[in-house]
CSV table of C-alpha atoms and ligand atoms in Angstrom, one decimal:
chain,number,residue,atom,x,y,z
A,23,MET,CA,0.0,0.0,0.0
A,24,ILE,CA,1.1,3.5,-0.5
A,25,ILE,CA,-0.1,6.7,1.3
A,26,VAL,CA,-0.3,9.7,-1.1
A,27,MET,CA,0.1,12.9,0.8
A,28,LYS,CA,-1.6,16.1,-0.2
A,29,PRO,CA,0.4,18.5,-2.2
A,30,GLY,CA,2.4,20.8,0.1
A,31,SER,CA,2.1,18.4,3.1
A,32,LYS,CA,4.4,19.2,6.0
A,33,GLU,CA,7.4,17.4,7.3
A,34,ASN,CA,5.9,16.8,10.8
A,35,GLU,CA,2.9,15.3,9.1
A,36,ILE,CA,5.1,12.8,7.2
A,37,SER,CA,7.1,12.0,10.3
A,38,ASP,CA,3.9,11.5,12.4
A,39,ILE,CA,2.8,8.8,9.9
A,40,THR,CA,6.2,7.2,9.8
A,41,ARG,CA,6.1,7.0,13.6
A,42,VAL,CA,2.7,5.3,13.6
A,43,LEU,CA,3.7,2.9,11.0
A,44,GLU,CA,7.1,1.9,12.8
A,45,SER,CA,5.4,1.6,16.1
A,46,LEU,CA,3.2,-1.2,14.5
A,47,GLY,CA,6.3,-3.0,13.1
A,48,LEU,CA,5.9,-1.6,9.6
A,49,SER,CA,8.5,0.1,7.6
A,50,ALA,CA,8.0,3.4,5.8
A,51,HIS,CA,9.7,4.2,2.5
A,52,ILE,CA,9.5,7.9,1.5
A,53,SER,CA,9.5,9.0,-2.2
A,54,LYS,CA,9.4,12.8,-2.5
A,55,GLY,CA,8.2,13.9,-6.0
A,56,THR,CA,8.0,17.4,-7.5
A,57,GLN,CA,4.3,17.4,-6.7
A,58,VAL,CA,3.5,15.1,-3.8
A,59,THR,CA,5.3,12.9,-1.4
A,60,ILE,CA,4.4,9.2,-1.2
A,61,ILE,CA,4.9,6.8,1.7
A,62,GLY,CA,5.3,3.2,0.8
A,63,VAL,CA,4.2,0.8,3.6
A,64,ILE,CA,6.1,-2.4,3.8
A,65,GLY,CA,5.1,-5.2,6.2
A,66,ASP,CA,2.0,-7.1,7.3
A,67,LYS,CA,-0.8,-4.6,6.6
A,68,ARG,CA,-3.3,-6.4,8.8
A,69,VAL,CA,-2.0,-4.5,11.8
A,70,LEU,CA,-3.5,-1.3,10.2
A,71,ARG,CA,-7.0,-2.7,10.2
A,72,ASP,CA,-8.2,-0.3,13.1
A,73,VAL,CA,-5.9,2.5,12.2
A,74,PRO,CA,-7.7,5.3,10.4
A,75,LEU,CA,-4.6,6.5,8.4
A,76,GLU,CA,-6.7,8.3,5.9
A,77,MET,CA,-7.8,10.7,8.6
A,78,MET,CA,-4.4,11.8,9.6
A,79,PRO,CA,-3.3,15.3,8.8
A,80,GLY,CA,-1.8,15.7,5.3
A,81,VAL,CA,-3.0,12.4,3.9
A,82,ASP,CA,-4.7,12.5,0.5
A,83,LYS,CA,-5.5,8.9,-0.1
A,84,LEU,CA,-4.4,5.3,0.4
A,85,VAL,CA,-3.7,3.3,-2.7
A,86,PRO,CA,-3.0,-0.5,-2.9
A,87,ILE,CA,-0.1,-1.7,-4.9
A,88,VAL,CA,-1.2,-4.6,-6.9
A,89,GLU,CA,2.3,-5.7,-8.1
A,90,SER,CA,4.3,-8.2,-6.0
A,91,TYR,CA,7.1,-5.7,-6.0
A,92,LYS,CA,6.4,-2.4,-4.3
A,93,LEU,CA,9.4,-0.1,-4.0
A,94,ALA,CA,10.5,-0.8,-7.5
A,95,SER,CA,7.0,0.0,-8.9
A,96,ARG,CA,5.9,3.2,-10.6
A,97,THR,CA,2.9,3.3,-8.3
A,98,PHE,CA,5.3,3.9,-5.4
A,99,LYS,CA,7.5,6.4,-7.4
A,100,PRO,CA,5.8,7.9,-10.5
A,101,GLU,CA,8.8,9.9,-11.6
A,102,PRO,CA,11.9,8.2,-13.2
A,103,SER,CA,14.8,7.6,-10.9
A,104,ILE,CA,18.2,9.0,-11.7
A,105,ILE,CA,21.0,6.9,-10.2
A,106,ASP,CA,24.3,8.6,-9.5
A,107,VAL,CA,27.4,6.5,-9.9
A,108,GLY,CA,30.4,8.6,-8.8
A,109,GLY,CA,29.0,11.7,-10.6
A,110,VAL,CA,27.7,9.8,-13.7
A,111,LYS,CA,23.9,10.1,-13.8
A,112,ILE,CA,21.9,7.1,-15.2
A,113,GLY,CA,18.3,7.6,-16.2
A,114,GLY,CA,18.4,11.3,-17.2
A,115,ARG,CA,18.4,12.8,-20.7
A,116,GLU,CA,22.0,11.9,-21.2
A,117,LEU,CA,22.7,8.3,-22.3
A,118,VAL,CA,25.2,6.3,-20.3
A,119,MET,CA,27.8,4.2,-22.1
A,120,MET,CA,29.5,1.5,-20.0
A,121,ALA,CA,32.3,-0.3,-21.8
A,122,GLY,CA,35.5,-2.3,-21.3
A,123,PRO,CA,36.7,-5.9,-21.5
A,124,CYS,CA,34.7,-8.9,-20.3
A,125,ALA,CA,37.5,-9.6,-17.8
A,126,VAL,CA,40.4,-7.7,-16.5
A,127,GLU,CA,43.5,-9.6,-17.8
A,128,SER,CA,46.5,-7.4,-17.2
A,129,ARG,CA,47.4,-3.8,-16.3
A,130,GLU,CA,48.3,-3.0,-20.0
A,131,GLN,CA,45.1,-4.5,-21.2
A,132,ILE,CA,42.7,-2.8,-18.8
A,133,ILE,CA,44.4,0.7,-19.1
A,134,GLU,CA,44.5,0.5,-22.8
A,135,ALA,CA,40.8,-0.4,-22.9
A,136,ALA,CA,39.9,2.4,-20.5
A,137,LEU,CA,41.7,5.0,-22.5
A,138,ALA,CA,40.1,3.8,-25.7
A,139,VAL,CA,36.5,3.6,-24.4
A,140,LYS,CA,36.9,7.0,-22.7
A,141,LYS,CA,38.0,8.6,-26.0
A,142,SER,CA,35.0,7.3,-27.8
A,143,GLY,CA,32.6,8.7,-25.2
A,144,ALA,CA,32.1,6.0,-22.5
A,145,GLN,CA,31.6,7.3,-19.0
A,146,VAL,CA,31.9,4.0,-17.1
A,147,LEU,CA,34.6,1.3,-17.3
A,148,ARG,CA,33.6,-2.3,-17.0
A,149,GLY,CA,35.9,-5.2,-16.2
A,150,GLY,CA,35.2,-8.5,-14.5
A,151,ALA,CA,37.4,-9.8,-11.8
A,152,PHE,CA,35.1,-12.5,-10.4
A,153,LYS,CA,34.0,-14.3,-13.5
A,154,PRO,CA,31.0,-16.8,-13.4
A,155,ARG,CA,32.2,-19.2,-16.0
A,156,THR,CA,30.2,-22.2,-17.3
A,157,SER,CA,33.3,-24.5,-17.1
A,158,PRO,CA,35.2,-24.7,-13.9
A,159,TYR,CA,38.4,-25.0,-16.0
A,160,ALA,CA,37.9,-21.7,-17.9
A,161,PHE,CA,39.6,-18.5,-16.8
A,162,GLN,CA,37.9,-17.5,-13.5
A,163,GLY,CA,39.1,-13.9,-13.3
A,164,LEU,CA,41.9,-12.2,-11.3
A,165,GLU,CA,39.8,-11.5,-8.4
A,166,GLU,CA,41.3,-8.9,-6.0
A,167,GLU,CA,44.4,-8.4,-8.2
A,168,GLY,CA,42.0,-7.6,-11.1
A,169,LEU,CA,40.1,-5.1,-8.9
A,170,LYS,CA,43.3,-3.3,-8.1
A,171,LEU,CA,44.2,-3.0,-11.8
A,172,LEU,CA,40.7,-1.8,-12.5
A,173,LYS,CA,41.2,0.9,-9.9
A,174,GLU,CA,44.4,1.8,-11.6
A,175,ALA,CA,42.6,2.1,-14.9
A,176,LYS,CA,40.0,4.3,-13.1
A,177,ASP,CA,42.7,6.6,-11.9
A,178,ALA,CA,44.4,6.6,-15.3
A,179,SER,CA,41.3,7.4,-17.2
A,180,GLY,CA,39.0,9.2,-14.9
A,181,LEU,CA,36.2,6.8,-15.6
A,182,VAL,CA,34.0,5.3,-12.8
A,183,THR,CA,33.9,1.6,-12.6
A,184,VAL,CA,31.6,-1.4,-12.5
A,185,SER,CA,32.5,-5.0,-11.7
A,186,GLU,CA,30.6,-8.2,-11.1
A,187,VAL,CA,30.2,-9.6,-7.5
A,188,THR,CA,29.5,-13.4,-7.3
A,189,SER,CA,29.4,-14.0,-3.6
A,190,GLU,CA,29.4,-12.2,-0.3
A,191,ARG,CA,33.1,-12.5,0.0
A,192,ALA,CA,33.4,-10.8,-3.5
A,193,VAL,CA,31.3,-8.0,-2.2
A,194,GLU,CA,33.4,-7.4,0.7
A,195,ILE,CA,36.6,-7.3,-1.4
A,196,ALA,CA,35.0,-5.2,-4.3
A,197,ASN,CA,33.6,-2.7,-2.0
A,198,ASP,CA,37.0,-1.1,-1.6
A,199,TYR,CA,37.8,-0.8,-5.4
A,200,VAL,CA,34.6,-0.3,-7.5
A,201,ASP,CA,31.9,2.4,-7.9
A,202,MET,CA,29.1,0.0,-8.8
A,203,PHE,CA,28.5,-3.6,-8.1
A,204,GLN,CA,27.1,-5.8,-11.0
A,205,ILE,CA,24.9,-8.7,-10.1
A,206,GLY,CA,25.2,-11.1,-13.0
A,207,ALA,CA,22.4,-13.0,-14.9
A,208,ARG,CA,23.4,-16.2,-12.9
A,209,ASN,CA,22.8,-14.4,-9.5
A,210,VAL,CA,19.7,-12.5,-10.1
A,211,GLN,CA,17.8,-14.7,-7.7
A,212,ASN,CA,20.6,-15.3,-5.2
A,213,PHE,CA,18.5,-13.6,-2.5
A,214,GLN,CA,21.2,-13.5,0.2
A,215,LEU,CA,23.6,-11.7,-2.3
A,216,LEU,CA,20.9,-9.2,-3.2
A,217,ARG,CA,20.2,-8.4,0.4
A,218,GLU,CA,23.9,-8.0,1.0
A,219,VAL,CA,24.3,-5.4,-1.7
A,220,GLY,CA,21.1,-3.8,-0.5
A,221,ARG,CA,22.6,-3.2,2.9
A,222,LEU,CA,25.5,-1.2,1.3
A,223,LYS,CA,24.8,2.0,-0.4
A,224,LYS,CA,26.8,1.4,-3.5
A,225,PRO,CA,24.9,1.6,-6.9
A,226,VAL,CA,24.0,-1.9,-8.2
A,227,LEU,CA,23.7,-2.9,-11.9
A,228,LEU,CA,21.2,-5.8,-11.7
A,229,LYS,CA,21.3,-8.0,-14.8
A,230,ARG,CA,18.2,-10.0,-15.9
A,231,GLY,CA,18.6,-13.7,-15.7
A,232,ALA,CA,18.6,-15.9,-18.8
A,233,SER,CA,15.2,-17.3,-17.7
A,234,THR,CA,13.8,-14.6,-15.4
A,235,THR,CA,10.5,-12.9,-16.2
A,236,VAL,CA,10.2,-9.1,-15.9
A,237,ASP,CA,8.2,-9.7,-12.8
A,238,GLU,CA,10.9,-11.9,-11.1
A,239,TRP,CA,13.5,-9.4,-12.2
A,240,LEU,CA,11.7,-6.5,-10.6
A,241,ASN,CA,11.3,-8.6,-7.5
A,242,ALA,CA,15.0,-9.1,-7.4
A,243,ALA,CA,15.4,-5.3,-7.5
A,244,GLU,CA,12.9,-5.2,-4.7
A,245,TYR,CA,15.2,-7.3,-2.5
A,246,ILE,CA,17.9,-4.6,-2.9
A,247,ILE,CA,15.8,-1.6,-2.4
A,248,SER,CA,13.8,-3.1,0.6
A,249,GLU,CA,17.2,-3.3,2.4
A,250,GLY,CA,17.5,0.5,1.9
A,251,ASN,CA,19.6,0.7,-1.3
A,252,TYR,CA,17.5,2.6,-4.0
A,253,SER,CA,20.5,2.9,-6.3
A,254,VAL,CA,19.5,0.1,-8.7
A,255,VAL,CA,20.0,0.1,-12.5
A,256,LEU,CA,18.5,-2.8,-14.5
A,257,CYS,CA,20.3,-4.4,-17.4
A,258,GLU,CA,18.5,-6.5,-20.1
A,259,ARG,CA,21.2,-9.0,-21.6
A,260,GLY,CA,19.1,-11.4,-23.6
A,261,ILE,CA,17.0,-14.4,-22.4
A,262,ARG,CA,17.3,-18.1,-23.4
A,263,THR,CA,14.8,-19.1,-26.1
A,264,PHE,CA,14.7,-21.9,-28.7
A,265,GLU,CA,16.9,-19.6,-31.0
A,266,THR,CA,20.6,-20.4,-31.0
A,267,ALA,CA,21.7,-18.1,-33.8
A,268,THR,CA,22.5,-15.5,-31.2
A,269,ARG,CA,23.8,-16.4,-27.7
A,270,ASN,CA,20.7,-15.1,-26.1
A,271,THR,CA,17.5,-13.5,-27.5
A,272,LEU,CA,17.6,-9.8,-26.8
A,273,ASP,CA,14.0,-9.0,-25.2
A,274,LEU,CA,13.7,-5.5,-26.6
A,275,GLY,CA,10.1,-5.5,-25.4
A,276,SER,CA,11.3,-5.5,-21.8
A,277,ILE,CA,12.4,-2.0,-22.2
A,278,PRO,CA,9.1,-0.3,-22.6
A,279,VAL,CA,7.6,-2.8,-20.2
A,280,ILE,CA,10.1,-1.8,-17.5
A,281,LYS,CA,9.6,1.8,-18.3
A,282,ASN,CA,5.9,1.3,-17.7
A,283,SER,CA,6.1,-0.7,-14.5
A,284,SER,CA,9.1,0.8,-12.8
A,285,HIS,CA,10.9,4.0,-12.1
A,286,LEU,CA,14.3,2.3,-12.2
A,287,PRO,CA,16.6,3.0,-15.3
A,288,ILE,CA,17.3,0.2,-17.7
A,289,ILE,CA,20.3,-0.2,-19.9
A,290,VAL,CA,21.1,-3.0,-22.4
A,291,ASP,CA,24.0,-5.3,-22.8
A,292,PRO,CA,24.1,-6.2,-26.5
A,293,SER,CA,27.4,-8.2,-26.0
A,294,HIS,CA,26.0,-11.1,-24.1
A,295,ALA,CA,22.8,-11.1,-26.1
A,296,ALA,CA,24.6,-11.2,-29.5
A,297,GLY,CA,27.5,-13.5,-28.6
A,298,LYS,CA,29.2,-12.5,-31.8
A,299,SER,CA,30.8,-9.0,-32.3
A,300,GLN,CA,29.3,-8.6,-35.7
A,301,TYR,CA,25.8,-8.5,-34.3
A,302,VAL,CA,26.6,-6.2,-31.4
A,303,PRO,CA,26.1,-2.8,-33.1
A,304,ALA,CA,22.7,-3.5,-34.5
A,305,LEU,CA,21.3,-4.8,-31.0
A,306,ALA,CA,22.9,-1.8,-29.4
A,307,LYS,CA,21.3,0.7,-31.8
A,308,ALA,CA,17.9,-0.9,-31.5
A,309,ALA,CA,18.1,-0.8,-27.7
A,310,ILE,CA,18.6,2.9,-27.7
A,311,ALA,CA,15.9,3.5,-30.2
A,312,ALA,CA,13.6,1.4,-28.0
A,313,GLY,CA,14.2,3.7,-25.0
A,314,ALA,CA,17.0,2.2,-23.1
A,315,ASP,CA,18.9,4.7,-20.8
A,316,GLY,CA,22.3,3.4,-21.9
A,317,LEU,CA,24.4,0.4,-22.9
A,318,ILE,CA,27.2,-1.9,-21.4
A,319,VAL,CA,29.4,-3.1,-24.2
A,320,GLU,CA,32.4,-5.4,-24.1
A,321,VAL,CA,35.4,-3.9,-25.6
A,322,HIS,CA,38.9,-5.4,-25.7
A,323,PRO,CA,42.1,-4.0,-27.2
A,324,ASN,CA,42.7,-7.3,-28.9
A,325,PRO,CA,39.5,-9.3,-29.0
A,326,ARG,CA,40.9,-12.4,-30.6
A,327,CYS,CA,43.3,-12.8,-27.6
A,328,ALA,CA,40.7,-12.3,-24.9
A,329,LEU,CA,40.6,-14.9,-22.2
A,330,SER,CA,36.8,-14.8,-22.0
A,331,ASP,CA,34.1,-14.0,-24.4
A,332,ALA,CA,36.5,-13.5,-27.3
A,333,SER,CA,33.9,-13.8,-29.9
A,334,GLN,CA,31.7,-11.0,-28.7
A,335,GLN,CA,34.0,-8.2,-27.8
A,336,LEU,CA,34.4,-5.2,-30.0
A,337,ALA,CA,37.8,-3.8,-30.9
A,338,PRO,CA,38.3,-0.2,-30.1
A,339,ASP,CA,37.6,1.2,-33.6
A,340,ALA,CA,34.3,-0.7,-34.0
A,341,PHE,CA,33.3,0.6,-30.6
A,342,ASP,CA,34.2,4.2,-31.7
A,343,ALA,CA,32.0,3.7,-34.8
A,344,LEU,CA,29.1,2.5,-32.7
A,345,CYS,CA,29.4,5.4,-30.3
A,346,LYS,CA,29.0,7.8,-33.3
A,347,ASP,CA,25.9,6.1,-34.5
A,348,ILE,CA,24.5,6.0,-31.0
A,349,SER,CA,25.0,9.8,-30.7
A,350,LYS,CA,22.9,10.2,-33.9
A,351,ILE,CA,20.1,7.9,-32.6
A,352,ALA,CA,20.1,9.7,-29.3
A,353,GLU,CA,19.1,12.9,-31.0
A,354,ILE,CA,16.2,11.3,-32.7
A,355,VAL,CA,14.7,9.8,-29.5
A,356,GLY,CA,15.2,13.0,-27.5
A,357,ARG,CA,18.4,11.9,-25.6
A,358,GLU,CA,21.9,13.0,-25.7
A,359,PHE,CA,25.2,11.2,-26.1
A,360,LYS,CA,28.4,13.1,-26.4
A,361,VAL,CA,31.2,11.6,-28.4
B,8,PEP,C1,29.5,-10.3,-17.9
B,8,PEP,O1,29.0,-9.1,-17.9
B,8,PEP,O2,30.6,-10.5,-18.1
B,8,PEP,C2,28.5,-11.3,-17.6
B,8,PEP,C3,29.0,-12.5,-17.2
B,8,PEP,O3,27.2,-11.1,-18.0
B,8,PEP,P1,25.9,-12.0,-17.6
B,8,PEP,O4,25.8,-12.0,-16.2
B,8,PEP,O5,24.9,-11.1,-18.3
B,8,PEP,O6,26.1,-13.3,-18.4
B,9,MN,MN1,31.5,-11.4,-20.8
């Protein structure tokens, strides 16, 4: 349920309601819009049966939230959220480009990648250090050493960073090095891990699982937000279908669906959807045309030698050409992307 306050309601009216809710063991999540303030009520609503909340000063109306997720819903927060990652704003008019290699492999590789993607217009550097590989014998990432190199690349380029965390131990380590945690497709329903990143205040890039519905995905976001961390950005990266021509089937439809159901920004990963570098630009451009707030693209200085996902990573010149195209499409869809 949400409590919609009257326009111009006072701080003490909001805090009185919060106090009543908390005294009953409920939690109150406040969303201040330009027009009205909304209080999201989380917990067992049966305790409110005899409490005339609608009579309290400043209250306009009580509205039930029909979705299973609450705080991630547009009912709770009608205005789009803008998430700040070390000064980079995601969800505003300006598109955000995250780019970098699948995995951090060496100092030279990550610094070269960082400088190249920055030159093309990227604002965020990606690089995996804890790699969730299908085979236990495949390259598993450099772990803390990789995160140290990612931090060096941040310092050398001025880009903010995102890196995947695959366990609570990884969260603890990565917390000192990165600006944004990535929860990968395989961990979107690892509820302990979601709660863990929810307890920290660092922004989270939450990928969709290969077999997660939009509803399940938004409930995963709810796990993070309900712990107090509102800085969640969703990432569509393709789902598993009968089609095998691409690695995953990019669900472009999820972009307008998310925009309709949630206030959270959504970006698209065309690299893990395509699986082949030649298909990446088309999917990337389609995603921006469909209303995505940005992209996360795998870029490697020398893709053929990459230790993971070699077939889908773009070389820096292909990435540069893509950024130029994205900047043109941005204009058509009322967004902005500076190259
Ligand atoms: C990745 O970003 O390198 C990755 C493993 O992505 P996903 O979780 O989408 O497969
Ligand atoms: Mn990858």
